[in-house]
Tab-separated table of C-alpha atoms in Angstrom:
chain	number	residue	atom	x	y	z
A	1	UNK	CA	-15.527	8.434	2.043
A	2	UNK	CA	-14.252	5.902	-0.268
A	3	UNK	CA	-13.686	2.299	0.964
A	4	UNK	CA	-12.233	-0.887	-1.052
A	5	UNK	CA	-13.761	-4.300	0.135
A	6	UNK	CA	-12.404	-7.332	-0.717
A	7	UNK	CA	-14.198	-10.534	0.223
A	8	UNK	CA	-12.274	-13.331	-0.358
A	9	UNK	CA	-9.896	-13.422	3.092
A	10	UNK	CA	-8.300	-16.935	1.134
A	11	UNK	CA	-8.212	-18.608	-2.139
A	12	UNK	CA	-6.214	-21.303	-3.709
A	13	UNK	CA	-5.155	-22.745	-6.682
A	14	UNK	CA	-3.375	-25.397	-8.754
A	15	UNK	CA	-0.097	-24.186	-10.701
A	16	UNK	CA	-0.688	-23.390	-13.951
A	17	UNK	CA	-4.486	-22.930	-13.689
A	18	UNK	CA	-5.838	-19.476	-13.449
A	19	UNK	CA	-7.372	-17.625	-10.576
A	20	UNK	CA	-9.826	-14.849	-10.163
A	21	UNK	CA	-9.292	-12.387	-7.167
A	22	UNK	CA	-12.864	-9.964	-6.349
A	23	UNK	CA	-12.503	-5.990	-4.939
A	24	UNK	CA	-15.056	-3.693	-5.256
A	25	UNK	CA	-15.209	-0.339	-4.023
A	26	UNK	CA	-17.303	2.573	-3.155
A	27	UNK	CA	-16.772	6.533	-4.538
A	28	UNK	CA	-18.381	8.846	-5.777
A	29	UNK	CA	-16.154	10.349	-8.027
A	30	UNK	CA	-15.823	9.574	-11.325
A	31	UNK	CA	-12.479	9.629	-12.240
A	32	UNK	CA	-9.667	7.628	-10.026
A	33	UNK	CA	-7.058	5.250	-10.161
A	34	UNK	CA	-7.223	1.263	-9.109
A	35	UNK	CA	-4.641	-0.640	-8.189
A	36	UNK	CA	-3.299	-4.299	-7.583
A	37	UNK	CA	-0.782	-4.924	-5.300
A	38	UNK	CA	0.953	-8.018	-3.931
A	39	UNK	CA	2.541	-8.702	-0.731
A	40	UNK	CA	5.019	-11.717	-0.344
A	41	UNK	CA	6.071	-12.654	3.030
A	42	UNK	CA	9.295	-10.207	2.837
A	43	UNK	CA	6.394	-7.485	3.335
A	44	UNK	CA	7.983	-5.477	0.070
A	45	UNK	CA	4.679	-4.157	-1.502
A	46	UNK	CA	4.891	-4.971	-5.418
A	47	UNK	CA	2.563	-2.860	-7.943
A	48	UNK	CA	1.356	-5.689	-9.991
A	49	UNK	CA	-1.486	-3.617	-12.519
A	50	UNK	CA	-3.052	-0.380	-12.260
A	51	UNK	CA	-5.833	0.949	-13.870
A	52	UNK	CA	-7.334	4.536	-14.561
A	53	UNK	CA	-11.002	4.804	-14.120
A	54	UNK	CA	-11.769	6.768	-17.659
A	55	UNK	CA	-10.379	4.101	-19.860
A	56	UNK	CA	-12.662	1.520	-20.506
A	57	UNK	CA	-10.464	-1.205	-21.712
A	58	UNK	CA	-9.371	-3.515	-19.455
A	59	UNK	CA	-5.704	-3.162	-18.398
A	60	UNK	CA	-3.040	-6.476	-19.033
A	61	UNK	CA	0.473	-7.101	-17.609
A	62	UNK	CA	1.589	-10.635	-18.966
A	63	UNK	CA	-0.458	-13.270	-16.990
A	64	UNK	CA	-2.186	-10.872	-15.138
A	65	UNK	CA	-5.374	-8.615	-16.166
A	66	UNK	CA	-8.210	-6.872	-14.595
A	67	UNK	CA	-12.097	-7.059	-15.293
A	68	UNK	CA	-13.015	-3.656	-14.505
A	69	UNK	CA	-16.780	-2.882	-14.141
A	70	UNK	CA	-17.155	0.744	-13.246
A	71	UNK	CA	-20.725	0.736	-12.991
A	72	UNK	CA	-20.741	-1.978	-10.857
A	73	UNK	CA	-17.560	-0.776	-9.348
A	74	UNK	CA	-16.056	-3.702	-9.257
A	75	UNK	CA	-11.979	-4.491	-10.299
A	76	UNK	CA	-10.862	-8.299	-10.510
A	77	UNK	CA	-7.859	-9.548	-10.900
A	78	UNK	CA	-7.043	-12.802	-13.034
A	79	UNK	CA	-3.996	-14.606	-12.891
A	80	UNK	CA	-3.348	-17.095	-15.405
A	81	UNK	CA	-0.904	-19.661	-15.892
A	82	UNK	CA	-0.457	-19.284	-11.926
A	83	UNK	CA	3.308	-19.974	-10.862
A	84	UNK	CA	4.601	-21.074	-6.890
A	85	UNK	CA	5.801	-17.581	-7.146
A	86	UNK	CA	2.408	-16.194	-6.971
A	87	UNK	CA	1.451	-17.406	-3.770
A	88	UNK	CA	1.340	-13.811	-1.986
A	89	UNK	CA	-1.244	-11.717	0.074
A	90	UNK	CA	-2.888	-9.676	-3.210
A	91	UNK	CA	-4.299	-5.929	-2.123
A	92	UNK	CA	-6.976	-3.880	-4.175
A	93	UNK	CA	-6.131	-0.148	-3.792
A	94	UNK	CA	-8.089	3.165	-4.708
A	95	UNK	CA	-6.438	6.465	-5.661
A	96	UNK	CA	-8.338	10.082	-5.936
A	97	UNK	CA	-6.961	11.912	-9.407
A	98	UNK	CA	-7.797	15.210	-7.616
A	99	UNK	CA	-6.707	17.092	-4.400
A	100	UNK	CA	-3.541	17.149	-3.118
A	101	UNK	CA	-3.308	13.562	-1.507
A	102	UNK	CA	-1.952	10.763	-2.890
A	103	UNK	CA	-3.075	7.929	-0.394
A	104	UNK	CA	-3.931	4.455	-1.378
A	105	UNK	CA	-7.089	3.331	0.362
A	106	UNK	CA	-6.272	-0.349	0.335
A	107	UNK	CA	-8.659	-3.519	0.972
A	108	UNK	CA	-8.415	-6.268	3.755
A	109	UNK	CA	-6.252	-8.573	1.451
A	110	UNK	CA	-6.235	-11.734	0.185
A	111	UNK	CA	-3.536	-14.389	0.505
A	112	UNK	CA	-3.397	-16.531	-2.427
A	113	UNK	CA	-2.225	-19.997	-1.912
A	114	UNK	CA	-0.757	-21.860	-5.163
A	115	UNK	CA	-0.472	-25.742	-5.072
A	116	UNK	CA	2.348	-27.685	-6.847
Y	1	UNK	CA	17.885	2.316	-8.946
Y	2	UNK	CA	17.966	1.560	-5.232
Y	3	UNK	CA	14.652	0.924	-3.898
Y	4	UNK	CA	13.117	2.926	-0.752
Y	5	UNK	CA	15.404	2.044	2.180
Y	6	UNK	CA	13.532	1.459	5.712
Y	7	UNK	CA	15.604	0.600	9.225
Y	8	UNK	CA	14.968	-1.498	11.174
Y	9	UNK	CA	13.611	-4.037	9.956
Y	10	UNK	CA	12.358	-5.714	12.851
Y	11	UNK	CA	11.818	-3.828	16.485
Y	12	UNK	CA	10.140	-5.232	19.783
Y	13	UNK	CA	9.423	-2.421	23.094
Y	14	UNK	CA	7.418	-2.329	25.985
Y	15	UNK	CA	4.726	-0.570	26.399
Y	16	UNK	CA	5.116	3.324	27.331
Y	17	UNK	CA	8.776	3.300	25.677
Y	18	UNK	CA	9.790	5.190	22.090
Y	19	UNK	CA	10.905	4.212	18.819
Y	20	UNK	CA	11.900	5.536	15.471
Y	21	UNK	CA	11.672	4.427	12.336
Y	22	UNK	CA	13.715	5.740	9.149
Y	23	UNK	CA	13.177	6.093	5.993
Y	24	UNK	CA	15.334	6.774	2.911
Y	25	UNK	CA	13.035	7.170	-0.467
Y	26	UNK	CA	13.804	6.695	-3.976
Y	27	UNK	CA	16.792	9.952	-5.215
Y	28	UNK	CA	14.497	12.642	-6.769
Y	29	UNK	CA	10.628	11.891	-5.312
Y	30	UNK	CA	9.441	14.314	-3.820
Y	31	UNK	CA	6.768	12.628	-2.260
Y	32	UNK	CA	7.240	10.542	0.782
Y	33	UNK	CA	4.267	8.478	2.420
Y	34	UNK	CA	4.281	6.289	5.564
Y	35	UNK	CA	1.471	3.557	6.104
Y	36	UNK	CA	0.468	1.334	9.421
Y	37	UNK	CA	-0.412	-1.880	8.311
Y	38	UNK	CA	-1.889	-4.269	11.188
Y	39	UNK	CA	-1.458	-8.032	10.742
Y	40	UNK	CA	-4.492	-9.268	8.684
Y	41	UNK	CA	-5.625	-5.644	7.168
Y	42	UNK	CA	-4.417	-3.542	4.387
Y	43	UNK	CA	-1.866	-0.590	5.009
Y	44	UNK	CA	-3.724	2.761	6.018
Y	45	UNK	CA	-2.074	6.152	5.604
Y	46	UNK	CA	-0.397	7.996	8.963
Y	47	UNK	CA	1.360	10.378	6.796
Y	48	UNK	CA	1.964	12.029	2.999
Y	49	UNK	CA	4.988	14.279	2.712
Y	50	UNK	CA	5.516	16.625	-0.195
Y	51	UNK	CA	9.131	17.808	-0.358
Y	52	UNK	CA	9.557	18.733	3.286
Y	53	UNK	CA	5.947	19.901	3.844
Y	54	UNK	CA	3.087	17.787	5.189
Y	55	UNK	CA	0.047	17.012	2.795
Y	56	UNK	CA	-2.169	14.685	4.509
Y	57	UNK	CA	-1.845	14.087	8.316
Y	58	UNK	CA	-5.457	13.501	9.262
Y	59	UNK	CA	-4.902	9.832	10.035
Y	60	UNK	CA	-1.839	10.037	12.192
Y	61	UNK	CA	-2.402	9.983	16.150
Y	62	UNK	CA	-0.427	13.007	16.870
Y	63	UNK	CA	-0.837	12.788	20.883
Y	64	UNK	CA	2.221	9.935	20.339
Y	65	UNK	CA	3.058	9.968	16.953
Y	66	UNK	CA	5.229	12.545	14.826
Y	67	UNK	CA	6.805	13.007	11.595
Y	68	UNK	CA	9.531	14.745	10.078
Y	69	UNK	CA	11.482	14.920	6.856
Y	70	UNK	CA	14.138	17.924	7.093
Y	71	UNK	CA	15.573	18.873	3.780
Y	72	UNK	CA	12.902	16.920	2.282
Y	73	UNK	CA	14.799	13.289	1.662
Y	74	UNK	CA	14.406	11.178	4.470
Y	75	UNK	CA	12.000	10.823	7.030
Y	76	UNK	CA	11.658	9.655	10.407
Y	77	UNK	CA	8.528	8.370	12.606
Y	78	UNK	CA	8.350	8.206	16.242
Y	79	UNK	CA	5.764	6.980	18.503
Y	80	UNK	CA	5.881	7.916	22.168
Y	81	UNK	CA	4.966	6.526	23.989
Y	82	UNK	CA	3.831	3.185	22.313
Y	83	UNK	CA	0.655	1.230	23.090
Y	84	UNK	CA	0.062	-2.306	22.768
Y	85	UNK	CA	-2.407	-1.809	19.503
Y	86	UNK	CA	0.691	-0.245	17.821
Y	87	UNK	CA	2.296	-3.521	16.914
Y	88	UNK	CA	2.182	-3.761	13.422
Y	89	UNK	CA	3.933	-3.172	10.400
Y	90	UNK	CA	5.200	0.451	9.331
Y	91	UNK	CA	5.420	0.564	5.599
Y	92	UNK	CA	7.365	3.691	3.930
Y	93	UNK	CA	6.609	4.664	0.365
Y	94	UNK	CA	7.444	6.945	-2.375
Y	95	UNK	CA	6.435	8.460	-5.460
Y	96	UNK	CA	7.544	10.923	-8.330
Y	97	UNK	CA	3.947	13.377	-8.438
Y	98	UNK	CA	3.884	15.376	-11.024
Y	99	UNK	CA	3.242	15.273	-15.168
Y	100	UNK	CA	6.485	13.199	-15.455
Y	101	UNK	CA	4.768	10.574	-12.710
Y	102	UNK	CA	3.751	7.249	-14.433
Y	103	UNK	CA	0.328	7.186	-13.010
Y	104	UNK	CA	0.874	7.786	-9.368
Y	105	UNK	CA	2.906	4.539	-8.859
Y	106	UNK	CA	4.115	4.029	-5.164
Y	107	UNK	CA	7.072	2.100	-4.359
Y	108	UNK	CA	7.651	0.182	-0.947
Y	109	UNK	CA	9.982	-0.413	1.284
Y	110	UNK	CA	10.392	-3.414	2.756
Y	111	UNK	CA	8.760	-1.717	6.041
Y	112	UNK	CA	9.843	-2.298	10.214
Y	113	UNK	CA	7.797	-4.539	12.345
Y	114	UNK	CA	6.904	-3.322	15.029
Y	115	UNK	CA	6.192	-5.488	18.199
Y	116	UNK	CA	4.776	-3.571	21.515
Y	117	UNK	CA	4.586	-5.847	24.722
């Protein structure tokens, strides 16, 4: 069964600097999807970066990007230039490409504090 | 594009009574997904629809908890009767499967918070 663990329960940081969020996962399949999402305090899930297994670059989305070690099986997240509006709980998420289900195996979470 | 719709936001019971949740996905996907998240953990799957038909309901506790979506648009979840370790959070999602699907993206709703006492 596949399983996303993320380790950090906490971090914080100072606006403007740039932060560094850890998930790794376990599968054995070798083609999937990963996933970033974040979680203000409304509770409205937010896709912030996804990226498929079989490309080997590294996906961006503005200040946010991913290091994605698939050996390692390991997915970061990096936010530069962190904002107030950043301060969230942040959720790594799996995906199977094959089989009928869709379900996102999520992480623990981890709430991101950003300092003024 | 309205968002996926969820009511109500906010619901407290005892213990041993019902609820319902609804849910109203985004016009035109087909596929329809409803999560449990307890406070502190990451959303788990209790349910994948596909159209009207169920895909993945390995997860859900059917002795008190059922599913529907007639005509395959909304949904609804009830839980009878609850338990105390059902508080949480019921998040309802939604996705457009399929070649025209922009890599399986799931969209939230704001999900219904659900205290059991």
């Amino acid at each position: 069964a596949q399983t996303v663990t993320q380790s950090q329960p906490e971090m914080s940081v100072q606006e403007a600097e740039t932060v560094t969020l850890s998930c790794t996962y376990d599968t054995s399949e070798s083609d999937y999807y990963l996933f970033w999402y974040k979680q203000p305090p409304s509770r409205q899930m937010i896709l912030v970066i996804r990226q498929e297994a079989y490309k080997q670059q590294n996906a961006t989305e503005n200040r946010f990007s991913v290091n994605f070690q698939k050996a390692a099986k390991s997915f970061s997240l990096k936010i530069s230039d962190s904002q107030l509006g950043d301060a969230a709980m942040y959720f790594c998420a799996y995906r199977r490409t094959t089989g009928n289900t869709g379900k996102l195996i999520f992480g623990q979470g981890t709430t991101l504090q950003v300092k003024p | 594009e309205a968002g996926v719709a969820q009511s109500p936001r906010y619901k407290i019971i005892e213990k041993r009574q019902s609820v319902a949740f609804w849910c109203n996905p985004i016009s035109g996907h087909a596929t329809l997904y409803w999560y449990q998240q307890i406070l502190g953990q990451g959303p788990k799957l209790l349910i994948q629809f596909q159209n009207n038909g169920v895909v993945d309901d390995s997860q859900l506790p059917k002795d008190r908890f059922s599913a529907e979506r007639l005509k395959g648009v909304d949904s609804t979840l009830k839980i009878q009767p609850a338990k105390l370790e059902d508080s949480a959070v019921y998040l309802c999602a939604s996705s457009l499967e399929g070649l025209a699907a922009k890599s399986y993206e799931q969209y939230f709703g704001p999900g219904t918070r659900l205290t059991v006492t």
